[in-house]
Amino acid sequence: MVMESTERMDYYQIESMLTKEERLFRDRVRKFVDRDCLPIISDHFDKGVFPMHLVPKMAKLGLFGLHVDGYGCRRKSHTVYGLVCQELGRCDSGLRALFSVQNSLTMLPIYRFGSEKQRKTWLSKMARGKVIGCFGLSEPDFGSNPAGMKTRADRRGNSYLLNGTKMWITNGTIADVAVVWAKTDHEIRGFLVESGTPGFEAKEIRRKFSYRTSPTSLLVFNDCEIPAENILPKGRGLKSILSCLNSARHGVACGALGSAMACYQTALNFACEREVFEKPIASYQLVQDRLVRMGIEIAKGQLLTYHLGRLLDQDRATHIQISMAKLNNVREAMKIARMARDILGARGILADHHVIRHLCDLEAISTLEGTENIQTLILGQDITGISAFR
Ligand SMILES: Cc1cc2nc3c(=O)[nH]c(=O)nc-3n(C[C@H](O)[C@H](O)[C@H](O)COP(=O)(O)OP(=O)(O)OC[C@H]3O[C@@H](n4cnc5c(N)ncnc54)[C@H](O)[C@@H]3O)c2cc1C
């Protein structure tokens, strides 16, 4: 009875607005997700480990270095980047996070702010998946307010001494290089710190019930001496940081949409098949009401992310639009996942249907890359002209 309906997932014909190249790239990632990722992801979530064997496959698909020209990378449009996030998010947010952090929060700052030597050292290895990166900004006491960070980088001749702690760092324990933001005497600067550098330790944050496939870490710097040439020459202050976060937030908005689409499809299929009181539950008005609400929000999320991708491609997107997409898509994805879980009845809590996993992951997503409150304040400030941050 149930068709695998692309129309029911694409009411405003976004498909027809994508170029052939965009569709082909998206479809290659979709196939990879369906064949290699979905069958194994619940086990990895259960064990709380990232499926590292997928990294070379992601590299082979050309998923690393989408914002970079040259250095062994094949740059793609922001629209394509968003579509990849959507497809990976359809499977697992930890998978999407590895992709986003590698592209937007490590390769992009090295490409945008790094010296020629730094680009040559890292980018092609990262494109091949031989090197994984992480982005150390948040600290135990400074998440929403990174400007208050305590981590310091003090110049000592031809070196810098790093001291401080970064917290909640995605990929920290599997990363070979960390982009670390620290205060010098003058301003916040970005530094490249290689794993294994004396005085630097990455520790996994355990006992998480969300984002379980993603290694979330503490980075501890204790008189960690790094060569002065490891500073990112063009990475200065919060402006540089925010330019990378904008790209990552776009990815989160698209990834959350993917998770929502997965939950919706599962709920729709289930509702058409599951019979209660001798009829499919999809025939009951209350269930239809939920499916309609889910479908409308997915259509709105698709329009938002599609249009945002195009604005980014034309270099016309503002950080306000990105915040709006992140806030809306994550908030609505949480509601959709919740409704899907309910439609599945008791089965909604089983790993096999994936919905409960998405629901748990979306809890972390509402916090990372700027919490729901912070995105709201960004928009509130833009609308009223008044900052309500303090
Ligand atoms: C799974 C995961 C992965 C992450 N990955 C990374 C990473 O790779 N790199 C990195 O640097 N960081 C990462 N983070 C950190 C993330 O960016 C921070 O958690 C986030 O910015 C919020 O900071 P916080 O947790 O310290 O919360 P807090 O800033 O302490 O906020 C606590 C609560 O107070 C609210 N609040 C704060 N200020 C205000 C205000 N002015 N008005 C109203 N409400 C306010 C917040 O909205 C929130 O509800 C990750 C976090 C998670 C959960």
mmCIF file of C-alpha atoms in Angstrom, residues 35-338:
data_model
loop_
_atom_site.group_PDB
_atom_site.id
_atom_site.type_symbol
_atom_site.label_atom_id
_atom_site.label_comp_id
_atom_site.label_asym_id
_atom_site.label_seq_id
_atom_site.Cartn_x
_atom_site.Cartn_y
_atom_site.Cartn_z
ATOM 1 C CA ARG A 35 24.023 0.767 1.836
ATOM 2 C CA ASP A 36 26.924 1.378 4.233
ATOM 3 C CA CYS A 37 25.676 3.520 7.091
ATOM 4 C CA LEU A 38 22.074 2.788 8.047
ATOM 5 C CA PRO A 39 22.571 -0.966 8.563
ATOM 6 C CA ILE A 40 25.360 -0.480 11.127
ATOM 7 C CA ILE A 41 24.560 2.819 12.790
ATOM 8 C CA SER A 42 22.323 1.628 15.634
ATOM 9 C CA ASP A 43 25.013 -0.779 16.847
ATOM 10 C CA HIS A 44 27.551 2.017 16.909
ATOM 11 C CA PHE A 45 25.113 4.280 18.716
ATOM 12 C CA ASP A 46 24.534 1.498 21.206
ATOM 13 C CA LYS A 47 28.268 1.038 21.803
ATOM 14 C CA GLY A 48 28.945 4.760 21.730
ATOM 15 C CA VAL A 49 31.632 4.614 19.057
ATOM 16 C CA PHE A 50 32.082 6.307 15.730
ATOM 17 C CA PRO A 51 32.144 3.964 12.685
ATOM 18 C CA MET A 52 35.704 4.847 11.669
ATOM 19 C CA HIS A 53 35.654 2.388 8.765
ATOM 20 C CA LEU A 54 33.313 4.828 6.975
ATOM 21 C CA VAL A 55 35.906 7.619 6.876
ATOM 22 C CA PRO A 56 37.889 6.278 3.849
ATOM 23 C CA LYS A 57 34.590 5.707 2.026
ATOM 24 C CA MET A 58 33.515 9.276 2.739
ATOM 25 C CA ALA A 59 36.875 10.492 1.460
ATOM 26 C CA LYS A 60 36.506 8.383 -1.683
ATOM 27 C CA LEU A 61 33.120 9.955 -2.327
ATOM 28 C CA GLY A 62 34.852 13.344 -2.241
ATOM 29 C CA LEU A 63 33.075 14.488 0.924
ATOM 30 C CA PHE A 64 36.071 16.187 2.552
ATOM 31 C CA GLY A 65 37.161 19.601 1.336
ATOM 32 C CA LEU A 66 33.877 20.787 -0.176
ATOM 33 C CA HIS A 67 34.756 24.416 0.643
ATOM 34 C CA VAL A 68 38.310 24.197 -0.681
ATOM 35 C CA ASP A 69 39.770 24.827 -4.134
ATOM 36 C CA GLY A 70 42.915 22.844 -4.901
ATOM 37 C CA TYR A 71 45.092 20.961 -2.389
ATOM 38 C CA GLY A 72 43.524 17.695 -3.549
ATOM 39 C CA CYS A 73 39.991 18.961 -2.838
ATOM 40 C CA ARG A 74 37.036 19.318 -5.170
ATOM 41 C CA ARG A 75 35.070 22.358 -4.100
ATOM 42 C CA LYS A 76 31.280 22.135 -4.332
ATOM 43 C CA SER A 77 28.507 24.661 -3.872
ATOM 44 C CA HIS A 78 26.956 25.409 -0.473
ATOM 45 C CA THR A 79 23.784 23.871 -1.850
ATOM 46 C CA VAL A 80 25.615 20.590 -2.355
ATOM 47 C CA TYR A 81 27.181 20.850 1.096
ATOM 48 C CA GLY A 82 23.670 21.262 2.525
ATOM 49 C CA LEU A 83 22.362 18.277 0.598
ATOM 50 C CA VAL A 84 25.197 16.102 1.913
ATOM 51 C CA CYS A 85 24.402 17.234 5.468
ATOM 52 C CA GLN A 86 20.757 16.382 4.865
ATOM 53 C CA GLU A 87 21.581 12.880 3.626
ATOM 54 C CA LEU A 88 24.052 12.142 6.421
ATOM 55 C CA GLY A 89 21.612 13.619 8.951
ATOM 56 C CA ARG A 90 18.955 11.290 7.593
ATOM 57 C CA CYS A 91 21.139 8.499 8.936
ATOM 58 C CA ASP A 92 22.914 9.854 11.976
ATOM 59 C CA SER A 93 23.862 13.224 13.403
ATOM 60 C CA GLY A 94 27.253 11.958 14.585
ATOM 61 C CA LEU A 95 28.076 11.031 11.017
ATOM 62 C CA ARG A 96 26.926 14.435 9.842
ATOM 63 C CA ALA A 97 28.948 16.059 12.633
ATOM 64 C CA LEU A 98 32.193 14.413 11.534
ATOM 65 C CA PHE A 99 31.573 15.636 7.999
ATOM 66 C CA SER A 100 30.634 19.181 9.138
ATOM 67 C CA VAL A 101 33.528 19.584 11.545
ATOM 68 C CA GLN A 102 36.035 18.287 9.012
ATOM 69 C CA ASN A 103 34.737 20.610 6.280
ATOM 70 C CA SER A 104 33.485 23.756 7.979
ATOM 71 C CA LEU A 105 35.390 23.897 11.224
ATOM 72 C CA THR A 106 38.810 22.524 10.339
ATOM 73 C CA MET A 107 39.508 22.530 6.602
ATOM 74 C CA LEU A 108 37.721 25.847 6.075
ATOM 75 C CA PRO A 109 39.685 27.767 8.765
ATOM 76 C CA ILE A 110 42.962 26.257 7.529
ATOM 77 C CA TYR A 111 42.064 27.211 3.948
ATOM 78 C CA ARG A 112 40.688 30.636 4.815
ATOM 79 C CA PHE A 113 43.107 31.739 7.545
ATOM 80 C CA GLY A 114 46.113 29.442 7.150
ATOM 81 C CA SER A 115 49.551 30.055 5.616
ATOM 82 C CA GLU A 116 50.473 28.353 2.357
ATOM 83 C CA LYS A 117 52.628 25.939 4.330
ATOM 84 C CA GLN A 118 49.740 25.037 6.668
ATOM 85 C CA ARG A 119 47.400 24.494 3.726
ATOM 86 C CA LYS A 120 49.935 22.247 2.005
ATOM 87 C CA THR A 121 50.660 20.308 5.195
ATOM 88 C CA TRP A 122 47.075 19.524 6.096
ATOM 89 C CA LEU A 123 44.461 19.951 3.405
ATOM 90 C CA SER A 124 45.224 17.138 0.982
ATOM 91 C CA LYS A 125 45.670 14.652 3.838
ATOM 92 C CA MET A 126 42.341 15.775 5.254
ATOM 93 C CA ALA A 127 40.668 15.426 1.862
ATOM 94 C CA ARG A 128 41.882 11.811 1.750
ATOM 95 C CA GLY A 129 40.539 11.176 5.237
ATOM 96 C CA LYS A 130 44.078 10.446 6.480
ATOM 97 C CA VAL A 131 43.818 13.304 8.953
ATOM 98 C CA ILE A 132 40.780 14.165 11.037
ATOM 99 C CA GLY A 133 40.366 17.610 12.547
ATOM 100 C CA CYS A 134 38.499 19.191 15.420
ATOM 101 C CA PHE A 135 37.569 22.718 16.464
ATOM 102 C CA GLY A 136 38.288 23.814 20.022
ATOM 103 C CA LEU A 137 36.314 26.883 20.959
ATOM 104 C CA SER A 138 33.920 26.120 23.846
ATOM 105 C CA GLU A 139 35.182 25.876 27.403
ATOM 106 C CA PRO A 140 33.646 24.524 30.605
ATOM 107 C CA ASP A 141 32.524 28.034 31.622
ATOM 108 C CA PHE A 142 32.258 29.661 28.217
ATOM 109 C CA GLY A 143 29.971 28.051 25.668
ATOM 110 C CA SER A 144 27.392 30.651 24.667
ATOM 111 C CA ASN A 145 29.847 33.439 25.432
ATOM 112 C CA PRO A 146 33.114 32.340 23.795
ATOM 113 C CA ALA A 147 34.563 35.854 24.053
ATOM 114 C CA GLY A 148 35.081 35.184 27.756
ATOM 115 C CA MET A 149 37.392 32.219 27.098
ATOM 116 C CA LYS A 150 40.210 31.612 29.553
ATOM 117 C CA THR A 151 42.529 29.530 27.373
ATOM 118 C CA ARG A 152 45.698 31.507 26.796
ATOM 119 C CA ALA A 153 48.488 31.427 24.252
ATOM 120 C CA ASP A 154 51.584 33.211 25.518
ATOM 121 C CA ARG A 155 54.497 33.962 23.231
ATOM 122 C CA ARG A 156 57.841 32.472 24.287
ATOM 123 C CA GLY A 157 60.453 33.267 21.615
ATOM 124 C CA ASN A 158 59.615 31.118 18.590
ATOM 125 C CA SER A 159 56.823 29.294 20.363
ATOM 126 C CA TYR A 160 53.486 29.768 22.056
ATOM 127 C CA LEU A 161 52.591 28.190 25.374
ATOM 128 C CA LEU A 162 48.970 27.066 25.487
ATOM 129 C CA ASN A 163 47.153 26.715 28.794
ATOM 130 C CA GLY A 164 43.463 26.019 29.329
ATOM 131 C CA THR A 165 40.654 23.553 28.747
ATOM 132 C CA LYS A 166 38.269 23.196 25.837
ATOM 133 C CA MET A 167 35.089 21.228 26.381
ATOM 134 C CA TRP A 168 32.455 19.462 24.267
ATOM 135 C CA ILE A 169 34.810 19.189 21.308
ATOM 136 C CA THR A 170 33.466 16.973 18.527
ATOM 137 C CA ASN A 171 36.058 14.493 17.189
ATOM 138 C CA GLY A 172 38.621 15.612 19.800
ATOM 139 C CA THR A 173 39.844 12.115 20.665
ATOM 140 C CA ILE A 174 40.033 10.916 17.055
ATOM 141 C CA ALA A 175 41.527 14.110 15.670
ATOM 142 C CA ASP A 176 45.089 14.397 14.398
ATOM 143 C CA VAL A 177 44.960 18.174 14.398
ATOM 144 C CA ALA A 178 42.953 20.637 16.454
ATOM 145 C CA VAL A 179 42.088 24.198 15.495
ATOM 146 C CA VAL A 180 42.264 25.816 18.923
ATOM 147 C CA TRP A 181 41.149 29.335 19.750
ATOM 148 C CA ALA A 182 43.022 31.080 22.552
ATOM 149 C CA LYS A 183 43.647 34.547 23.926
ATOM 150 C CA THR A 184 46.987 36.202 23.284
ATOM 151 C CA ASP A 185 47.891 39.545 24.904
ATOM 152 C CA HIS A 186 46.045 41.327 22.122
ATOM 153 C CA GLU A 187 43.208 39.225 20.785
ATOM 154 C CA ILE A 188 41.751 35.768 20.208
ATOM 155 C CA ARG A 189 43.809 33.798 17.691
ATOM 156 C CA GLY A 190 43.551 30.371 16.088
ATOM 157 C CA PHE A 191 46.318 27.767 16.458
ATOM 158 C CA LEU A 192 46.946 24.360 14.932
ATOM 159 C CA VAL A 193 47.816 21.795 17.574
ATOM 160 C CA GLU A 194 48.847 18.299 16.563
ATOM 161 C CA SER A 195 47.738 15.355 18.617
ATOM 162 C CA GLY A 196 50.628 13.950 20.613
ATOM 163 C CA THR A 197 52.122 17.382 21.301
ATOM 164 C CA PRO A 198 53.507 17.284 24.864
ATOM 165 C CA GLY A 199 51.198 19.122 27.259
ATOM 166 C CA PHE A 200 48.111 18.393 25.137
ATOM 167 C CA GLU A 201 45.644 15.686 26.063
ATOM 168 C CA ALA A 202 42.235 14.809 24.579
ATOM 169 C CA LYS A 203 39.830 12.883 26.804
ATOM 170 C CA GLU A 204 36.494 11.442 25.799
ATOM 171 C CA ILE A 205 33.393 12.703 27.616
ATOM 172 C CA ARG A 206 31.547 9.519 28.519
ATOM 173 C CA ARG A 207 28.052 8.542 29.646
ATOM 174 C CA LYS A 208 26.290 10.639 26.993
ATOM 175 C CA PHE A 209 22.756 9.678 26.021
ATOM 176 C CA SER A 210 22.821 11.879 22.927
ATOM 177 C CA TYR A 211 25.238 12.121 19.989
ATOM 178 C CA ARG A 212 26.511 8.700 20.958
ATOM 179 C CA THR A 213 28.330 7.915 17.720
ATOM 180 C CA SER A 214 30.171 11.221 17.889
ATOM 181 C CA PRO A 215 33.285 11.409 20.075
ATOM 182 C CA THR A 216 32.758 14.475 22.270
ATOM 183 C CA SER A 217 35.912 15.481 24.085
ATOM 184 C CA LEU A 218 37.755 17.572 26.579
ATOM 185 C CA LEU A 219 40.990 19.137 25.289
ATOM 186 C CA VAL A 220 43.429 19.955 28.059
ATOM 187 C CA PHE A 221 46.463 22.199 27.482
ATOM 188 C CA ASN A 222 49.069 22.300 30.178
ATOM 189 C CA ASP A 223 52.096 24.396 29.194
ATOM 190 C CA CYS A 224 51.655 22.952 25.732
ATOM 191 C CA GLU A 225 54.426 24.412 23.584
ATOM 192 C CA ILE A 226 53.692 24.809 19.903
ATOM 193 C CA PRO A 227 55.826 26.467 17.217
ATOM 194 C CA ALA A 228 54.876 30.097 16.494
ATOM 195 C CA GLU A 229 54.361 29.098 12.853
ATOM 196 C CA ASN A 230 51.302 27.083 13.978
ATOM 197 C CA ILE A 231 49.296 30.262 14.459
ATOM 198 C CA LEU A 232 46.702 30.815 11.715
ATOM 199 C CA PRO A 233 48.029 34.092 10.267
ATOM 200 C CA LYS A 234 44.674 35.398 9.055
ATOM 201 C CA GLY A 235 42.447 34.014 11.844
ATOM 202 C CA ARG A 236 41.752 36.888 14.201
ATOM 203 C CA GLY A 237 39.035 37.399 16.767
ATOM 204 C CA LEU A 238 35.426 36.299 16.956
ATOM 205 C CA LYS A 239 34.752 37.471 13.400
ATOM 206 C CA SER A 240 36.949 34.690 11.988
ATOM 207 C CA ILE A 241 35.389 32.151 14.319
ATOM 208 C CA LEU A 242 31.856 33.180 13.408
ATOM 209 C CA SER A 243 32.556 32.959 9.690
ATOM 210 C CA CYS A 244 33.302 29.229 10.154
ATOM 211 C CA LEU A 245 30.399 28.750 12.550
ATOM 212 C CA ASN A 246 28.057 30.180 9.910
ATOM 213 C CA SER A 247 29.013 27.390 7.562
ATOM 214 C CA ALA A 248 28.660 24.796 10.322
ATOM 215 C CA ARG A 249 25.258 26.178 11.369
ATOM 216 C CA HIS A 250 24.051 25.912 7.797
ATOM 217 C CA GLY A 251 25.137 22.258 7.969
ATOM 218 C CA VAL A 252 23.265 21.725 11.224
ATOM 219 C CA ALA A 253 20.079 23.212 9.751
ATOM 220 C CA CYS A 254 20.294 20.820 6.785
ATOM 221 C CA GLY A 255 21.281 17.845 8.930
ATOM 222 C CA ALA A 256 18.344 18.385 11.287
ATOM 223 C CA LEU A 257 16.063 18.518 8.262
ATOM 224 C CA GLY A 258 17.472 15.157 7.158
ATOM 225 C CA SER A 259 16.758 13.655 10.585
ATOM 226 C CA ALA A 260 13.223 15.045 10.436
ATOM 227 C CA MET A 261 12.698 13.566 6.966
ATOM 228 C CA ALA A 262 13.833 10.147 8.193
ATOM 229 C CA CYS A 263 11.420 10.282 11.144
ATOM 230 C CA TYR A 264 8.545 11.445 8.953
ATOM 231 C CA GLN A 265 9.094 8.711 6.363
ATOM 232 C CA THR A 266 9.247 6.062 9.072
ATOM 233 C CA ALA A 267 6.086 7.344 10.758
ATOM 234 C CA LEU A 268 4.209 7.595 7.464
ATOM 235 C CA ASN A 269 5.118 4.059 6.404
ATOM 236 C CA PHE A 270 4.286 2.711 9.815
ATOM 237 C CA ALA A 271 0.947 4.552 9.998
ATOM 238 C CA CYS A 272 -0.138 3.089 6.651
ATOM 239 C CA GLU A 273 0.780 -0.452 7.693
ATOM 240 C CA ARG A 274 -0.093 -0.666 11.362
ATOM 241 C CA GLU A 275 -3.688 -1.731 11.949
ATOM 242 C CA VAL A 276 -5.430 -0.940 15.224
ATOM 243 C CA PHE A 277 -9.206 -1.331 15.674
ATOM 244 C CA GLU A 278 -9.158 -3.192 12.327
ATOM 245 C CA LYS A 279 -7.943 -0.183 10.343
ATOM 246 C CA PRO A 280 -4.566 1.340 9.481
ATOM 247 C CA ILE A 281 -3.829 4.060 11.994
ATOM 248 C CA ALA A 282 -3.206 6.407 9.026
ATOM 249 C CA SER A 283 -6.976 6.385 8.515
ATOM 250 C CA TYR A 284 -7.598 8.105 11.843
ATOM 251 C CA GLN A 285 -7.959 11.863 11.796
ATOM 252 C CA LEU A 286 -5.700 12.450 14.781
ATOM 253 C CA VAL A 287 -2.872 10.524 13.135
ATOM 254 C CA GLN A 288 -3.406 12.332 9.828
ATOM 255 C CA ASP A 289 -3.289 15.637 11.664
ATOM 256 C CA ARG A 290 0.176 14.767 12.959
ATOM 257 C CA LEU A 291 1.417 13.550 9.599
ATOM 258 C CA VAL A 292 0.151 16.743 7.978
ATOM 259 C CA ARG A 293 1.867 18.900 10.580
ATOM 260 C CA MET A 294 5.097 16.981 10.028
ATOM 261 C CA GLY A 295 4.788 17.230 6.236
ATOM 262 C CA ILE A 296 4.177 20.982 6.323
ATOM 263 C CA GLU A 297 7.196 21.639 8.544
ATOM 264 C CA ILE A 298 9.400 19.480 6.346
ATOM 265 C CA ALA A 299 8.270 21.373 3.246
ATOM 266 C CA LYS A 300 9.000 24.692 5.005
ATOM 267 C CA GLY A 301 12.398 23.444 6.186
ATOM 268 C CA GLN A 302 13.256 22.296 2.679
ATOM 269 C CA LEU A 303 12.344 25.669 1.197
ATOM 270 C CA LEU A 304 14.361 27.466 3.843
ATOM 271 C CA THR A 305 17.488 25.375 3.393
ATOM 272 C CA TYR A 306 17.239 25.307 -0.382
ATOM 273 C CA HIS A 307 16.947 29.089 -0.552
ATOM 274 C CA LEU A 308 19.678 29.578 2.060
ATOM 275 C CA GLY A 309 22.008 27.349 0.040
ATOM 276 C CA ARG A 310 21.399 29.450 -3.050
ATOM 277 C CA LEU A 311 21.968 32.714 -1.135
ATOM 278 C CA LEU A 312 25.224 31.307 0.253
ATOM 279 C CA ASP A 313 26.259 30.307 -3.256
ATOM 280 C CA GLN A 314 25.687 33.879 -4.387
ATOM 281 C CA ASP A 315 27.569 35.203 -1.337
ATOM 282 C CA ARG A 316 24.408 37.009 -0.238
ATOM 283 C CA ALA A 317 23.462 35.096 2.908
ATOM 284 C CA THR A 318 23.566 36.834 6.275
ATOM 285 C CA HIS A 319 24.321 35.255 9.640
ATOM 286 C CA ILE A 320 20.770 36.191 10.646
ATOM 287 C CA GLN A 321 19.304 34.000 7.913
ATOM 288 C CA ILE A 322 21.598 31.162 8.978
ATOM 289 C CA SER A 323 20.519 31.511 12.617
ATOM 290 C CA MET A 324 16.880 31.512 11.553
ATOM 291 C CA ALA A 325 17.355 28.285 9.585
ATOM 292 C CA LYS A 326 19.241 26.604 12.434
ATOM 293 C CA LEU A 327 16.668 27.661 15.009
ATOM 294 C CA ASN A 328 13.656 26.706 12.904
ATOM 295 C CA ASN A 329 14.895 23.425 11.489
ATOM 296 C CA VAL A 330 16.200 22.042 14.760
ATOM 297 C CA ARG A 331 13.127 23.102 16.715
ATOM 298 C CA GLU A 332 10.753 21.634 14.134
ATOM 299 C CA ALA A 333 12.850 18.466 13.720
ATOM 300 C CA MET A 334 12.520 17.872 17.463
ATOM 301 C CA LYS A 335 8.743 18.199 17.234
ATOM 302 C CA ILE A 336 8.636 15.927 14.185
ATOM 303 C CA ALA A 337 10.812 13.269 15.831
ATOM 304 C CA ARG A 338 8.603 13.442 18.924
#
